Coordinates of C-alpha atoms in Angstrom, one line a residue:
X198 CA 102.4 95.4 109.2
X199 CA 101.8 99.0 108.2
X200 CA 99.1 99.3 105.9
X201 CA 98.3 102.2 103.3
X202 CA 96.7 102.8 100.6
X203 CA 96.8 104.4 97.3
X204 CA 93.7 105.4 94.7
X205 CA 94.1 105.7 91.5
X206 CA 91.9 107.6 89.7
X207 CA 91.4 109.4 85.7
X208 CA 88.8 111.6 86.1
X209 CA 86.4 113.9 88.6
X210 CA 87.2 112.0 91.4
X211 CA 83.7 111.6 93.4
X212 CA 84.5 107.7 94.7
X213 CA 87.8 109.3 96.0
X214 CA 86.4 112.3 97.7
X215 CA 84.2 109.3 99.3
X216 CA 86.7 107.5 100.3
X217 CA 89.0 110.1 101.9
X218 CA 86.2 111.8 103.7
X219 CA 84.8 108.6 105.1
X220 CA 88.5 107.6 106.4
X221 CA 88.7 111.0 108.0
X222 CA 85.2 111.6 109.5
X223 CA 85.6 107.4 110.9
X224 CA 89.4 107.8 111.6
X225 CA 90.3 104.8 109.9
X226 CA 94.1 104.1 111.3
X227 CA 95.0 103.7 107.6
X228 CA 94.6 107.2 105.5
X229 CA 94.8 107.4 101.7
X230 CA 98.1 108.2 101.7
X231 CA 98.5 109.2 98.1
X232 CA 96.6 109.6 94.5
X233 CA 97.6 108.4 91.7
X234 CA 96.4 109.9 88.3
X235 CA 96.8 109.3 84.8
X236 CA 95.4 112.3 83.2
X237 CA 97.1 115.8 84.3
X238 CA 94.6 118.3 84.7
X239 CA 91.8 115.7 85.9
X240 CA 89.3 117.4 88.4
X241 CA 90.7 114.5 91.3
X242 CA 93.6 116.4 90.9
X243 CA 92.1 119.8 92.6
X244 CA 89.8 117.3 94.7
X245 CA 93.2 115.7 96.0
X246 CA 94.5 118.9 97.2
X247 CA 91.7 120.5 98.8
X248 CA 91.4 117.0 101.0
X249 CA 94.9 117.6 102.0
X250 CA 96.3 114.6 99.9
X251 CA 99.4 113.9 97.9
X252 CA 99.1 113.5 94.3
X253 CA 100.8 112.3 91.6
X254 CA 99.8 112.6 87.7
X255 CA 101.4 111.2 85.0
X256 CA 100.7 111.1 81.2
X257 CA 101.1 107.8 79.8
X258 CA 101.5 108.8 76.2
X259 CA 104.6 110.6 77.4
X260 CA 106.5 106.8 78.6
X261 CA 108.1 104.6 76.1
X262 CA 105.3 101.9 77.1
X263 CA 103.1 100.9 79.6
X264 CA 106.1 98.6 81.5
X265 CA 107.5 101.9 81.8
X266 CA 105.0 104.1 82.9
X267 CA 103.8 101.1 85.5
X268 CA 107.5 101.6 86.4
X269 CA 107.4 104.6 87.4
X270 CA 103.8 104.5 89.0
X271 CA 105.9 101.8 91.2
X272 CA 108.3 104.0 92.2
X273 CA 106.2 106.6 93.6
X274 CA 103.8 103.9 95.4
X275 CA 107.6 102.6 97.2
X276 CA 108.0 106.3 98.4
X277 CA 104.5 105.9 100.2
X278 CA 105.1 102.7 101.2
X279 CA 101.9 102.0 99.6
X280 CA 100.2 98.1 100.3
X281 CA 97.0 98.5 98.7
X282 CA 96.0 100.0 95.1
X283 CA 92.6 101.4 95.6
X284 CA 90.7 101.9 91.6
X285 CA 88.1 104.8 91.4
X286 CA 87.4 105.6 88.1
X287 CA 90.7 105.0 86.7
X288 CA 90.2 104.1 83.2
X289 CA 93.2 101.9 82.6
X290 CA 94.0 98.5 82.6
X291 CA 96.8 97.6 85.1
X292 CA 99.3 95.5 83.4
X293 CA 102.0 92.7 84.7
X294 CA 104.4 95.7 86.7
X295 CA 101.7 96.5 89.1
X296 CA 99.7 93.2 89.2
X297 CA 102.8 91.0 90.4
X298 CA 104.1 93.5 93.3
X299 CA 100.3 94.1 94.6
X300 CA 98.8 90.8 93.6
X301 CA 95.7 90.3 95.5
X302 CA 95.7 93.9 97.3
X303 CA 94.3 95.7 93.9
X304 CA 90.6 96.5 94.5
X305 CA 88.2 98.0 91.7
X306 CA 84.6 99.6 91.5
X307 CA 82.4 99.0 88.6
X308 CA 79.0 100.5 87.9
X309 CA 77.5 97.1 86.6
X310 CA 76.7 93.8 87.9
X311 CA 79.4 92.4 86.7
X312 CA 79.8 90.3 84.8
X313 CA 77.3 92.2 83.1
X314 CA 78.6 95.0 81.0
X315 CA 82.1 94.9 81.8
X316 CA 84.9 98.1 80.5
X317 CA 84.0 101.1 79.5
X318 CA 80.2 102.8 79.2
X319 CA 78.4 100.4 81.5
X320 CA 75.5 102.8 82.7
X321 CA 74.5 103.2 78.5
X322 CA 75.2 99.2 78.2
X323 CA 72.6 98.9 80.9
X324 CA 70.4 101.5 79.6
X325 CA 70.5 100.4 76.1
X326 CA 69.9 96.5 76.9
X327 CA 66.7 97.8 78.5
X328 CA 67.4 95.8 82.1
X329 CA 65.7 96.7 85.1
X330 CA 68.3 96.2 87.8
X331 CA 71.7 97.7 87.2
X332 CA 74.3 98.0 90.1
X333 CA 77.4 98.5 91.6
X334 CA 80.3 95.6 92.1
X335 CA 83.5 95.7 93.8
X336 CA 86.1 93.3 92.9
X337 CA 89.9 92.1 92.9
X338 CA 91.2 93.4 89.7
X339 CA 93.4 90.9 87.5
X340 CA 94.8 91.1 83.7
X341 CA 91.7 91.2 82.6
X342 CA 88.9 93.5 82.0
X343 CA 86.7 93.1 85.0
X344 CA 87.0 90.0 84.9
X345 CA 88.6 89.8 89.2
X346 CA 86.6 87.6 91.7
X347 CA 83.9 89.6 93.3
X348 CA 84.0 90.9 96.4
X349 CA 80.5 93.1 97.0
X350 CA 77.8 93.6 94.7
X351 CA 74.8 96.1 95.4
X352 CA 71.2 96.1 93.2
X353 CA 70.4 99.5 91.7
X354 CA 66.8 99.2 90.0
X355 CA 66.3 101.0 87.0
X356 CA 63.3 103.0 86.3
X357 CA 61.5 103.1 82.7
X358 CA 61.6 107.1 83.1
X359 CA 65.9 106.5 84.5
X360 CA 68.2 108.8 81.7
X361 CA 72.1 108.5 81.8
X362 CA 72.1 111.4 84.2
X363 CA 69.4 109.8 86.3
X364 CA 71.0 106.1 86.6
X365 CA 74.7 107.5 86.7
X366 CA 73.4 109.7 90.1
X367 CA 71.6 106.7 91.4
X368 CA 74.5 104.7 90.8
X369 CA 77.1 106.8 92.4
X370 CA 75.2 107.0 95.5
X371 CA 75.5 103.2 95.8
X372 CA 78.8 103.6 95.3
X373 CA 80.0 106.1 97.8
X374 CA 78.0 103.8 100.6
X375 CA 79.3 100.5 99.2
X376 CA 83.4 101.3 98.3
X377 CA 84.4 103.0 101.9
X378 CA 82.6 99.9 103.6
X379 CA 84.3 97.5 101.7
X380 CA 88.2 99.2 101.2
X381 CA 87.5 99.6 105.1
X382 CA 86.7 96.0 105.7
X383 CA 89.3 94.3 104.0
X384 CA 92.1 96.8 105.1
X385 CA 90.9 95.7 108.9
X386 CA 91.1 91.7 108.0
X387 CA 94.4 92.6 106.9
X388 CA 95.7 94.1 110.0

Protein backbone atom coordinates (compact mmCIF):
# COMPACT_ATOMS: atom_id res chain seq x y z
CA UNK A 1 0.00 0.00 0.00
CA UNK A 2 1.25 3.47 -1.06
CA UNK A 3 1.01 5.78 1.57
CA UNK A 4 0.85 9.75 1.42
CA UNK A 5 -0.02 12.31 3.18
CA UNK A 6 -1.70 15.58 3.11
CA UNK A 7 -1.56 18.76 5.81
CA UNK A 8 -3.95 20.89 6.14
CA UNK A 9 -3.35 23.98 7.50
CA UNK A 10 -5.18 27.93 8.00
CA UNK A 11 -2.58 29.96 8.91
CA UNK A 12 1.51 30.67 9.03
CA UNK A 13 2.32 27.27 8.65
CA UNK A 14 5.37 26.67 11.24
CA UNK A 15 4.14 22.73 12.21
CA UNK A 16 4.16 22.25 8.37
CA UNK A 17 7.43 23.70 7.48
CA UNK A 18 8.39 21.09 10.48
CA UNK A 19 7.00 18.43 9.01
CA UNK A 20 8.22 18.78 5.46
CA UNK A 21 11.72 19.57 6.39
CA UNK A 22 12.02 16.74 8.78
CA UNK A 23 10.64 14.25 5.90
CA UNK A 24 13.23 15.64 3.61
CA UNK A 25 16.33 16.09 5.77
CA UNK A 26 15.29 12.01 7.23
CA UNK A 27 14.03 10.88 3.75
CA UNK A 28 10.98 9.53 4.94
CA UNK A 29 9.70 7.19 1.81
CA UNK A 30 6.40 8.99 2.30
CA UNK A 31 6.62 12.98 1.43
CA UNK A 32 3.86 15.53 2.09
CA UNK A 33 2.52 15.21 -1.07
CA UNK A 34 0.19 18.09 -0.90
CA UNK A 35 -1.32 21.17 1.32
CA UNK A 36 -4.48 21.82 1.84
CA UNK A 37 -5.61 25.35 2.91
CA UNK A 38 -8.65 27.08 3.78
CA UNK A 39 -7.68 30.62 3.84
CA UNK A 40 -6.22 32.06 0.38
CA UNK A 41 -3.49 34.27 1.05
CA UNK A 42 -2.40 32.29 4.39
CA UNK A 43 1.54 32.60 4.94
CA UNK A 44 1.60 28.27 4.56
CA UNK A 45 0.71 29.18 1.30
CA UNK A 46 4.21 30.99 0.39
CA UNK A 47 5.81 28.38 2.94
CA UNK A 48 4.31 25.57 0.65
CA UNK A 49 5.96 26.85 -2.37
CA UNK A 50 9.29 27.70 -1.34
CA UNK A 51 9.48 23.77 0.20
CA UNK A 52 8.59 22.70 -3.27
CA UNK A 53 5.04 21.42 -2.39
CA UNK A 54 1.70 21.50 -4.01
CA UNK A 55 -0.93 23.49 -2.62
CA UNK A 56 -4.37 23.89 -2.71
CA UNK A 57 -6.55 26.84 -1.08
CA UNK A 58 -9.96 27.13 -0.92
CA UNK A 59 -12.43 29.67 0.66
CA UNK A 60 -15.16 28.03 2.33
CA UNK A 61 -17.60 30.95 2.42
CA UNK A 62 -17.49 30.69 -1.33
CA UNK A 63 -19.31 26.68 -1.28
CA UNK A 64 -22.88 26.24 -0.86
CA UNK A 65 -21.90 24.39 2.61
CA UNK A 66 -19.48 22.61 4.32
CA UNK A 67 -20.60 18.98 2.49
CA UNK A 68 -19.62 20.80 -0.37
CA UNK A 69 -16.58 22.40 0.21
CA UNK A 70 -15.37 18.85 2.09
CA UNK A 71 -16.49 17.70 -1.47
CA UNK A 72 -14.29 19.30 -3.15
CA UNK A 73 -11.25 19.12 -0.56
CA UNK A 74 -12.04 15.23 -1.46
CA UNK A 75 -11.52 15.59 -4.81
CA UNK A 76 -8.29 17.11 -4.75
CA UNK A 77 -6.98 14.58 -1.91
CA UNK A 78 -8.15 11.54 -4.76
CA UNK A 79 -5.76 13.39 -7.31
CA UNK A 80 -2.88 12.86 -4.71
CA UNK A 81 -3.91 9.74 -3.89
CA UNK A 82 -3.74 11.08 -0.49
CA UNK A 83 -4.17 8.21 2.77
CA UNK A 84 -3.46 10.27 5.61
CA UNK A 85 -4.91 13.92 6.50
CA UNK A 86 -2.16 15.54 8.53
CA UNK A 87 -3.95 18.89 10.83
CA UNK A 88 -1.39 21.79 11.49
CA UNK A 89 -3.14 24.63 12.57
CA UNK A 90 -6.06 24.22 10.51
CA UNK A 91 -8.74 25.98 12.30
CA UNK A 92 -11.75 24.00 11.16
CA UNK A 93 -13.69 21.25 12.20
CA UNK A 94 -13.73 18.36 9.70
CA UNK A 95 -17.23 17.20 9.17
CA UNK A 96 -18.86 13.66 8.06
CA UNK A 97 -17.30 13.92 3.99
CA UNK A 98 -13.83 13.70 5.23
CA UNK A 99 -14.20 11.75 8.51
CA UNK A 100 -15.92 8.62 6.79
CA UNK A 101 -13.34 8.24 3.71
CA UNK A 102 -10.14 8.82 6.17
CA UNK A 103 -11.65 7.40 9.30
CA UNK A 104 -8.91 6.67 11.61
CA UNK A 105 -5.95 8.10 9.35
CA UNK A 106 -6.90 11.98 10.47
CA UNK A 107 -4.26 13.11 12.92
CA UNK A 108 -4.35 16.61 14.87
CA UNK A 109 -1.92 18.82 17.01
CA UNK A 110 -3.18 20.77 19.87
CA UNK A 111 -1.28 23.20 22.16
CA UNK A 112 -3.00 21.89 25.39
CA UNK A 113 -3.14 18.94 27.45
CA UNK A 114 -6.04 17.94 26.21
CA UNK A 115 -8.61 17.48 27.49
CA UNK A 116 -7.71 20.56 28.98
CA UNK A 117 -8.63 23.65 27.03
CA UNK A 118 -9.87 22.15 24.01
CA UNK A 119 -10.79 24.58 20.44
CA UNK A 120 -9.67 27.63 19.87
CA UNK A 121 -7.16 30.02 22.23
CA UNK A 122 -5.70 27.32 24.34
CA UNK A 123 -2.21 29.10 25.15
CA UNK A 124 -4.59 32.21 26.88
CA UNK A 125 -6.96 29.36 28.36
CA UNK A 126 -3.82 28.06 29.95
CA UNK A 127 -2.52 31.36 30.80
CA UNK A 128 -5.65 32.76 32.19
CA UNK A 129 -6.51 29.56 34.46
CA UNK A 130 -3.08 30.34 35.98
CA UNK A 131 -1.72 26.45 35.53
CA UNK A 132 1.72 25.59 35.74
CA UNK A 133 2.19 22.85 33.15
CA UNK A 134 0.68 23.50 29.75
CA UNK A 135 1.56 21.14 26.69
CA UNK A 136 1.30 19.80 23.53
CA UNK A 137 -1.07 16.62 22.49
CA UNK A 138 -1.42 14.85 19.35
CA UNK A 139 -4.50 12.98 18.67
CA UNK A 140 -7.02 11.09 16.12
CA UNK A 141 -9.42 13.73 15.26
CA UNK A 142 -13.33 12.78 15.30
CA UNK A 143 -16.72 14.97 15.07
CA UNK A 144 -15.85 16.54 17.78
CA UNK A 145 -13.80 19.35 19.10
CA UNK A 146 -10.69 17.67 20.28
CA UNK A 147 -12.25 15.38 21.69
CA UNK A 148 -10.07 12.06 19.34
CA UNK A 149 -8.26 9.48 21.44
CA UNK A 150 -4.80 10.53 22.25
CA UNK A 151 -1.96 9.52 20.67
CA UNK A 152 1.23 11.67 22.35
CA UNK A 153 1.14 14.14 24.92
CA UNK A 154 4.32 16.29 25.92
CA UNK A 155 4.58 18.65 29.37
CA UNK A 156 5.41 22.24 28.70
CA UNK A 157 5.95 24.04 32.27
CA UNK A 158 4.76 27.36 32.52
CA UNK A 159 6.70 29.98 34.15
CA UNK A 160 5.03 32.87 36.46
CA UNK A 161 7.11 35.49 34.24
CA UNK A 162 5.66 33.08 30.69
CA UNK A 163 3.53 35.93 28.37
CA UNK A 164 1.46 34.66 25.32
CA UNK A 165 4.52 35.28 23.22
CA UNK A 166 6.68 33.45 25.68
CA UNK A 167 4.41 30.15 26.19
CA UNK A 168 3.26 30.20 22.39
CA UNK A 169 7.31 29.94 21.47
CA UNK A 170 7.90 27.36 24.15
CA UNK A 171 5.06 25.60 22.90
CA UNK A 172 5.91 25.46 19.31
CA UNK A 173 9.14 24.10 19.96
CA UNK A 174 7.52 21.05 21.63
CA UNK A 175 5.64 20.86 18.83
CA UNK A 176 7.98 20.78 15.89
CA UNK A 177 9.98 17.84 17.97
CA UNK A 178 6.86 15.99 18.98
CA UNK A 179 4.40 16.06 15.43
CA UNK A 180 7.26 14.77 12.83
CA UNK A 181 8.10 11.90 15.37
CA UNK A 182 4.67 10.92 15.74
CA UNK A 183 3.15 11.51 11.77
CA UNK A 184 6.51 9.51 11.18
CA UNK A 185 5.72 6.69 13.48
CA UNK A 186 2.38 5.85 12.68
CA UNK A 187 2.92 6.32 8.83
CA UNK A 188 5.79 3.35 9.37
CA UNK A 189 3.19 0.99 11.45
CA UNK A 190 1.14 1.47 8.60
CA UNK A 191 3.44 0.26 5.93
Amino acid sequence: MVVTIAVFASGSGSNFARLVEVSQQEGWRVPVSVLICDRPGATVLERAERLGVPQHAFAPRTFSDKAAYEAAVRDVLRRYDVSWLVLAGYMRLIGPTLLDKFAGRIVNIHPSLLPSFPGKDAIGQALQHGVKVTGVTVHYVDAGMDTGPIIAQRAVSVAETDSRETLTAKIQAVEHELYPEVIRRLIEETQ
